[in-house]
Coordinates of N, CA and C in Angstrom, one line a residue:
X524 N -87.5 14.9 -77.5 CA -86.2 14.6 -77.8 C -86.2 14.0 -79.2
X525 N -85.4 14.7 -79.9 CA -84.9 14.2 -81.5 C -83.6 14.1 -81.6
X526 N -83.4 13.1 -82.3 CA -81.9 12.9 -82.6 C -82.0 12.1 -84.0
X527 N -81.3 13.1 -84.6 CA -81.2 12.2 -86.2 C -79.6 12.0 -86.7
X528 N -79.0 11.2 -86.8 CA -77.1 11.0 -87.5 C -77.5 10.1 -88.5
X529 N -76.4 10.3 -89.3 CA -76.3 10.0 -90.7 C -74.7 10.0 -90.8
X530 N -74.5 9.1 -90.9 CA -72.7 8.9 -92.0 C -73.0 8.4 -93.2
X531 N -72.4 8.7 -94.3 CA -72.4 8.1 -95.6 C -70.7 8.2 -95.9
X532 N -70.1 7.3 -96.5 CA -69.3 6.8 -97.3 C -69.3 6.8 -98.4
X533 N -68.5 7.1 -99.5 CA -68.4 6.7 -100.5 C -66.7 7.3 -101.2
X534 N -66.6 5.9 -102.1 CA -64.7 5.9 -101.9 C -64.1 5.1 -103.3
X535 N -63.9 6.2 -104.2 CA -63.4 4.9 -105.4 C -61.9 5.5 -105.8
X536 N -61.2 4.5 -105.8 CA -60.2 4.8 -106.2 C -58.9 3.6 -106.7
X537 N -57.9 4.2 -107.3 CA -56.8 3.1 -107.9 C -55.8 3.3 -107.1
X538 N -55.2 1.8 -107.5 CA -53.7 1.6 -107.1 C -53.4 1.1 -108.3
X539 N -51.8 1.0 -108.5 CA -51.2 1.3 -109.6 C -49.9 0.4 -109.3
X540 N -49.4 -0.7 -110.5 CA -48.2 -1.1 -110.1 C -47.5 -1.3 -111.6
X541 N -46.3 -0.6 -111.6 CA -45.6 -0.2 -112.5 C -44.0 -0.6 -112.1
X542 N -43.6 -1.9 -113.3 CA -42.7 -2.8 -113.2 C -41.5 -2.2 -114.7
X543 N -40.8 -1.5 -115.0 CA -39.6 -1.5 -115.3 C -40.1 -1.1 -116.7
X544 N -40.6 0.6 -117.1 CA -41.0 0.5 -118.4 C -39.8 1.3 -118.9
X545 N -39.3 0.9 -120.2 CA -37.9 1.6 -120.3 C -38.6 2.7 -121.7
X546 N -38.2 3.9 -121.9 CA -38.4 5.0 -122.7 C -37.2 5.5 -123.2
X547 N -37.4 6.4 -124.2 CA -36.7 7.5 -124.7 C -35.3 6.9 -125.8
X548 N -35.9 5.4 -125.8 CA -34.7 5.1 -126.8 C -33.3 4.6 -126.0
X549 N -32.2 4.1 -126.8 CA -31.4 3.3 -126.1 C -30.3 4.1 -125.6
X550 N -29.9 3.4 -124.1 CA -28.4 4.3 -123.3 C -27.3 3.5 -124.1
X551 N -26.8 4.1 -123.3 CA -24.9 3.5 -123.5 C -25.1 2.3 -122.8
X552 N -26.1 2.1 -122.1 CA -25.4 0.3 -121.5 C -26.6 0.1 -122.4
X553 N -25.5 -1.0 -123.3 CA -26.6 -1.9 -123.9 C -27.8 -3.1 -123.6
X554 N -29.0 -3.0 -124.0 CA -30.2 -3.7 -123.8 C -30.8 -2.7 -123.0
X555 N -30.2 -1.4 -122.9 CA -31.5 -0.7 -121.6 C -31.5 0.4 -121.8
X556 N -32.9 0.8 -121.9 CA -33.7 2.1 -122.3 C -33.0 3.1 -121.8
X557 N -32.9 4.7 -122.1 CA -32.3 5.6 -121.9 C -32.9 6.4 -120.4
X558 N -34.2 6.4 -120.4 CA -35.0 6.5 -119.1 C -35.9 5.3 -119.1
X559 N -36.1 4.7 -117.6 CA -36.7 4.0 -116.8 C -37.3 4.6 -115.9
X560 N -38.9 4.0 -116.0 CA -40.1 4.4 -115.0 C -40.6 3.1 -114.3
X561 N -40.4 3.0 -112.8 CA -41.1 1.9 -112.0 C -41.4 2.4 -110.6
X562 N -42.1 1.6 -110.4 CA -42.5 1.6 -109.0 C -41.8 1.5 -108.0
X563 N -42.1 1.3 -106.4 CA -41.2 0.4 -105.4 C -42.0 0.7 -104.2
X564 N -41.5 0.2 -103.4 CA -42.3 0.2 -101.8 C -41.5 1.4 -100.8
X565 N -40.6 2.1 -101.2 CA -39.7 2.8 -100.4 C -40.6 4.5 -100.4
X566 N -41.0 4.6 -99.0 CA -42.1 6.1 -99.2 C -43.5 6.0 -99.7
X567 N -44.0 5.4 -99.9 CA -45.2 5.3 -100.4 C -46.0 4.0 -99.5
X568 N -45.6 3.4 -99.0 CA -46.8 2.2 -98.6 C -46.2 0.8 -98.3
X569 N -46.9 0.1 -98.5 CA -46.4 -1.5 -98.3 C -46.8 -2.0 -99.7
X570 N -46.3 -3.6 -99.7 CA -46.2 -4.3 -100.8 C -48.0 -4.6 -102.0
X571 N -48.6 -4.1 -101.1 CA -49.9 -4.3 -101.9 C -50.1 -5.8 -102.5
X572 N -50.0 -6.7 -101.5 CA -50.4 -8.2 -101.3 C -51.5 -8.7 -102.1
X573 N -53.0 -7.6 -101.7 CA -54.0 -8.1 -102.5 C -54.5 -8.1 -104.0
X574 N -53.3 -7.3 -104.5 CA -53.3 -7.9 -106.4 C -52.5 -8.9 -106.6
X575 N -53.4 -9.3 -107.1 CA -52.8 -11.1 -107.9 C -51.8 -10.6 -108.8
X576 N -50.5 -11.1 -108.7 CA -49.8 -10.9 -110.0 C -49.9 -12.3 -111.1
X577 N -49.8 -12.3 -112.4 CA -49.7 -12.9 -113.4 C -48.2 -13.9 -113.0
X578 N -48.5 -15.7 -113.5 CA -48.1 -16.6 -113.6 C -46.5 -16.5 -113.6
X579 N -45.3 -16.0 -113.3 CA -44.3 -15.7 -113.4 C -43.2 -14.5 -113.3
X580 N -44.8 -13.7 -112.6 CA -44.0 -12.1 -112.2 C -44.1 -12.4 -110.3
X581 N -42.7 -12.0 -109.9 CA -43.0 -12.1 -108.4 C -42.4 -11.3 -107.7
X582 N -42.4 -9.5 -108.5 CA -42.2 -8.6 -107.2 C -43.3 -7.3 -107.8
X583 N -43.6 -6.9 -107.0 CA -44.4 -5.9 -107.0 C -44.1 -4.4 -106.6
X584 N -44.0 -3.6 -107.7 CA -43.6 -2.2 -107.4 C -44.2 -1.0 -107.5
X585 N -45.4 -1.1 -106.2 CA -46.4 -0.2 -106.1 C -46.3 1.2 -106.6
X586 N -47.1 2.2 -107.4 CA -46.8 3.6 -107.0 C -47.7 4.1 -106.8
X587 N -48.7 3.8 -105.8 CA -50.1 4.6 -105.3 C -49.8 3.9 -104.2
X588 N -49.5 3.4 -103.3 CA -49.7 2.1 -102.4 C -50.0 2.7 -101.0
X589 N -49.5 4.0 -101.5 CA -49.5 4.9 -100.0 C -50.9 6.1 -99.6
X590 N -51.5 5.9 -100.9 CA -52.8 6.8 -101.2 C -53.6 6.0 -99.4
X591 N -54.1 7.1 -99.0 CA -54.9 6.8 -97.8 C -56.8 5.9 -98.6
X592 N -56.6 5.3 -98.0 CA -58.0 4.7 -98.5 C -58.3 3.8 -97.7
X593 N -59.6 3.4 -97.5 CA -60.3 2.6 -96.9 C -60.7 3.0 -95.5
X594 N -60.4 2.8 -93.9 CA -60.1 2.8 -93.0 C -58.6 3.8 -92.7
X595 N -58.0 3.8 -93.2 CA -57.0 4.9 -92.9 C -57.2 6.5 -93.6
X596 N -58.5 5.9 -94.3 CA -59.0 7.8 -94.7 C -59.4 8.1 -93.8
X597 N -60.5 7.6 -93.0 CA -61.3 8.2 -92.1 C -60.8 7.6 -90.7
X598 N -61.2 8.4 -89.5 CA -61.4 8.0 -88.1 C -62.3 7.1 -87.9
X599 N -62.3 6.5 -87.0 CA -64.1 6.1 -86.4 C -63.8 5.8 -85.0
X600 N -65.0 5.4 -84.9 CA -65.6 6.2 -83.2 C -65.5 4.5 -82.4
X601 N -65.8 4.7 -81.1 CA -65.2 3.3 -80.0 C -66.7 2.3 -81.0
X602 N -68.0 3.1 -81.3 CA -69.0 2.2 -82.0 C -68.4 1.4 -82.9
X603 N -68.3 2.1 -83.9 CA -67.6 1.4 -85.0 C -66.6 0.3 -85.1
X604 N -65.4 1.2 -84.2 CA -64.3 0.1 -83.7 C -64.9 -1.2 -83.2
X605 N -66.2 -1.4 -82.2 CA -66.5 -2.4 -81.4 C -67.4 -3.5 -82.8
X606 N -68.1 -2.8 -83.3 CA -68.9 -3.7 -84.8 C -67.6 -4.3 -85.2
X607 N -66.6 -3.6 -85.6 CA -65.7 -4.2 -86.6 C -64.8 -5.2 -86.3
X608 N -64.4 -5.2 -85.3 CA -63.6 -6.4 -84.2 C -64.6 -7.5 -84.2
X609 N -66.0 -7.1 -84.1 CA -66.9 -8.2 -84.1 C -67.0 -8.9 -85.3
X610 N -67.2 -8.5 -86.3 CA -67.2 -8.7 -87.3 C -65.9 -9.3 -88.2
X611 N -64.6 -9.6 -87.3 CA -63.5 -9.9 -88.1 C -62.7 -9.3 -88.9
X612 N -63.1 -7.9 -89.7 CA -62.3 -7.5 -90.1 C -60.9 -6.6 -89.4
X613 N -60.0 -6.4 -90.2 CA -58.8 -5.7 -89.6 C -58.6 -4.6 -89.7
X614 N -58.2 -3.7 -89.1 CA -57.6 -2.5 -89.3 C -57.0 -1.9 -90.3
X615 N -57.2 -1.1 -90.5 CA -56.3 -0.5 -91.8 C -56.5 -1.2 -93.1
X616 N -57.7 -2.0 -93.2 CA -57.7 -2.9 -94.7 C -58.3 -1.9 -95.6
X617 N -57.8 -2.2 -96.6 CA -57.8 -1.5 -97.7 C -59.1 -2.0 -98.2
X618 N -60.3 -1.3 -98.8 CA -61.8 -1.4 -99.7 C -61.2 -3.0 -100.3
X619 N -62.2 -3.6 -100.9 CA -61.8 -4.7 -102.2 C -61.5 -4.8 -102.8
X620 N -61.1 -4.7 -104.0 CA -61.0 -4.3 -105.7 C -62.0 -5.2 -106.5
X621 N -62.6 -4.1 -107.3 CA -63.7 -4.0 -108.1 C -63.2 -4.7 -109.2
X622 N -62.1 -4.6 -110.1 CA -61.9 -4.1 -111.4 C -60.5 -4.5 -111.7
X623 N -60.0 -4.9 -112.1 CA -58.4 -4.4 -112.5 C -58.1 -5.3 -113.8
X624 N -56.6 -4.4 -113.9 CA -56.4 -4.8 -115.7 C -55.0 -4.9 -115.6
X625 N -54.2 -5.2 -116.2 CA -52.8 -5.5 -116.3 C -52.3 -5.9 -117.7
X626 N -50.9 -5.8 -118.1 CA -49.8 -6.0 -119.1 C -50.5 -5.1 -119.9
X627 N -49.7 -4.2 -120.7 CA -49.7 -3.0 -121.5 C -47.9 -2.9 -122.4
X628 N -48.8 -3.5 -123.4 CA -47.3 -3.1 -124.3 C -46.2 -4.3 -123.9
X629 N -46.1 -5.0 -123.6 CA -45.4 -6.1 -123.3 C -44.6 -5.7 -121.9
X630 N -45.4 -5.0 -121.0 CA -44.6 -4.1 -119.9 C -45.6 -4.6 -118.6
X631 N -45.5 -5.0 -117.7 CA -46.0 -5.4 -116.3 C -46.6 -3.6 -115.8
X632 N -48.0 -3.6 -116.1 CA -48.7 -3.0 -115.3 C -50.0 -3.4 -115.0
X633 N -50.2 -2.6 -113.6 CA -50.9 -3.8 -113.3 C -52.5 -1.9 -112.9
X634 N -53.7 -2.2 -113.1 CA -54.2 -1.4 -112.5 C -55.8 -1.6 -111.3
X635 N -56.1 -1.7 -110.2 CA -57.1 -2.2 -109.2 C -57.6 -1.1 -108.9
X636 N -58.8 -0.9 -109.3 CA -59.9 -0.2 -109.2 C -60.8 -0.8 -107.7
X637 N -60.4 0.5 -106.6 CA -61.6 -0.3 -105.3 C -62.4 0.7 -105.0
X638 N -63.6 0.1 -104.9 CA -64.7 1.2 -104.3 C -65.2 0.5 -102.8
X639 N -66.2 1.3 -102.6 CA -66.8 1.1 -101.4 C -67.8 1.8 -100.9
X640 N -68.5 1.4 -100.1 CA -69.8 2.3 -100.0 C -70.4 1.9 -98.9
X641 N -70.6 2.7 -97.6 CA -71.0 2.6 -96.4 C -72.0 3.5 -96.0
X642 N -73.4 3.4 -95.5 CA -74.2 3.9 -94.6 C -74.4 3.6 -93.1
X643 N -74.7 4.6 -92.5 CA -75.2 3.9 -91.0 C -76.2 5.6 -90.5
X644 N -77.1 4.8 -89.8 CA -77.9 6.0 -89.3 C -78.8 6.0 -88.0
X645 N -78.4 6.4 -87.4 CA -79.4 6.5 -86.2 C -80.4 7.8 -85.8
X646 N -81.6 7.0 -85.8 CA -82.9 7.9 -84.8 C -83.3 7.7 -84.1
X647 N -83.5 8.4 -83.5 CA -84.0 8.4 -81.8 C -85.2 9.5 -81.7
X648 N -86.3 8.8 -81.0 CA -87.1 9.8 -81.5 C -88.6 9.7 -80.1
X649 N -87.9 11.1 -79.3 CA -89.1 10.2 -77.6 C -89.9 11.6 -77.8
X650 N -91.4 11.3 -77.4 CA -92.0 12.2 -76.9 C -92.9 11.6 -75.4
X651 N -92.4 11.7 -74.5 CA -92.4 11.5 -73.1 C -94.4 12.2 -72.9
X652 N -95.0 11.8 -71.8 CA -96.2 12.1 -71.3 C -96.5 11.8 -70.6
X653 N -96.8 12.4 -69.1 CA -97.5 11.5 -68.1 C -98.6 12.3 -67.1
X654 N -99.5 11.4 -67.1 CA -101.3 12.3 -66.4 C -101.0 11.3 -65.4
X655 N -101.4 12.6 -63.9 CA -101.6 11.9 -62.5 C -102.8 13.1 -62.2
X656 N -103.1 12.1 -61.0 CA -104.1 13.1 -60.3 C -103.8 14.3 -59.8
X657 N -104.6 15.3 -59.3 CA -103.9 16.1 -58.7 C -103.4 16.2 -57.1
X658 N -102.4 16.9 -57.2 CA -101.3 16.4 -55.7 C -101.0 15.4 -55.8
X659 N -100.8 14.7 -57.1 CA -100.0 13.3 -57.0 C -98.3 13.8 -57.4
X660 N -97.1 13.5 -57.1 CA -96.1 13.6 -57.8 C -95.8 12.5 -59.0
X661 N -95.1 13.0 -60.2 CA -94.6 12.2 -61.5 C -93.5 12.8 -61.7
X662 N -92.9 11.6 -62.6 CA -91.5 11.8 -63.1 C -91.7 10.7 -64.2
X663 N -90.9 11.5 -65.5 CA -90.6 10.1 -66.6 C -88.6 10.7 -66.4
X664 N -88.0 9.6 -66.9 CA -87.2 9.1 -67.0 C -86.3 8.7 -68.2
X665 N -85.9 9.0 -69.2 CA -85.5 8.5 -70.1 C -83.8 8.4 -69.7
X666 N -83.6 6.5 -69.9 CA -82.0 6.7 -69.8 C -81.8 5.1 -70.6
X667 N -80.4 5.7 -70.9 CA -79.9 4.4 -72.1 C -79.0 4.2 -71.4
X668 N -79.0 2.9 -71.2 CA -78.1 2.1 -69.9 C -76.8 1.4 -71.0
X669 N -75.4 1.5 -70.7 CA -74.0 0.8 -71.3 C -73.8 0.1 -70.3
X670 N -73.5 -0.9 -70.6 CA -72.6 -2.3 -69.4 C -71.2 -2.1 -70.0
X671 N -70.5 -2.1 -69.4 CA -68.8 -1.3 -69.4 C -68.3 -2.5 -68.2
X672 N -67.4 -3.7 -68.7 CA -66.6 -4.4 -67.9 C -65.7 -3.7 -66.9
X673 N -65.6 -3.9 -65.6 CA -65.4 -3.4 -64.7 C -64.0 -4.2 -64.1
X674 N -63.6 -5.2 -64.8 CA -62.5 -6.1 -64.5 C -61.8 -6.7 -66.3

């Protein structure tokens, strides 16, 4: 009996928050750019909590927010699920962020760079043998026992 598994991970990617960049020169309403580019939470995701905003900015208008990443890229199995409950973390959390940079041009953007990188691997590896006399009966056995609550 051989058994070799392997999962590998690997996951980099950005989120993006883009706060009220005005272009193209001025409209008819005065003080305001003729096209406007921003973000927002409507179709794409939730508020993206885990970037820090800067000292006096206090809304956040994601436009990647909804990019699948972390735990919502991938499935995982009742194993995994059971480590990770143990372990405290939550569901659906998004990798860490590595990296990020913000304000460009006197304009609130903000950019979080998150990676991540997971291995796990199991082997299993029996070679079973058993000498008896002759007219003796033998048996090997190989079994991997789960305790499964019953209540």
């Amino acid at each position: 009996m051989i058994k070799v598994e392997k999962s590998h991970l690997e996951e980099l990617g950005f989120d993006w928050i883009l706060d009220n960049y005005g272009f193209g020169g001025p409209s008819w309403v005065p003080g305001a750019a003729e096209w406007n580019l921003t973000g927002g939470t409507v179709g794409n995701g939730g508020n993206m909590d885990d970037i820090a905003l800067p000292a006096g900015v206090t809304t956040r208008n994601p436009i990647t927010s909804g990019n699948r990443s972390g735990d919502s890229a991938i499935s995982e199995n009742s194993i995994d699920g059971l480590l990770k409950s143990q372990a405290g973390r939550q569901a659906g959390a998004r990798p860490p962020g590595v990296m990020g940079l913000h304000y460009l041009d006197d304009v609130n953007v903000h950019m979080l760079m998150r990676g991540l990188e997971q291995t796990k691997s199991v082997d299993v590896m029996a070679k079973p043998a058993v000498m008896t006399r002759s007219g003796q009966s033998s048996s090997i056995s190989i079994v991997r026992e789960f305790m499964y609550a019953t209540e």
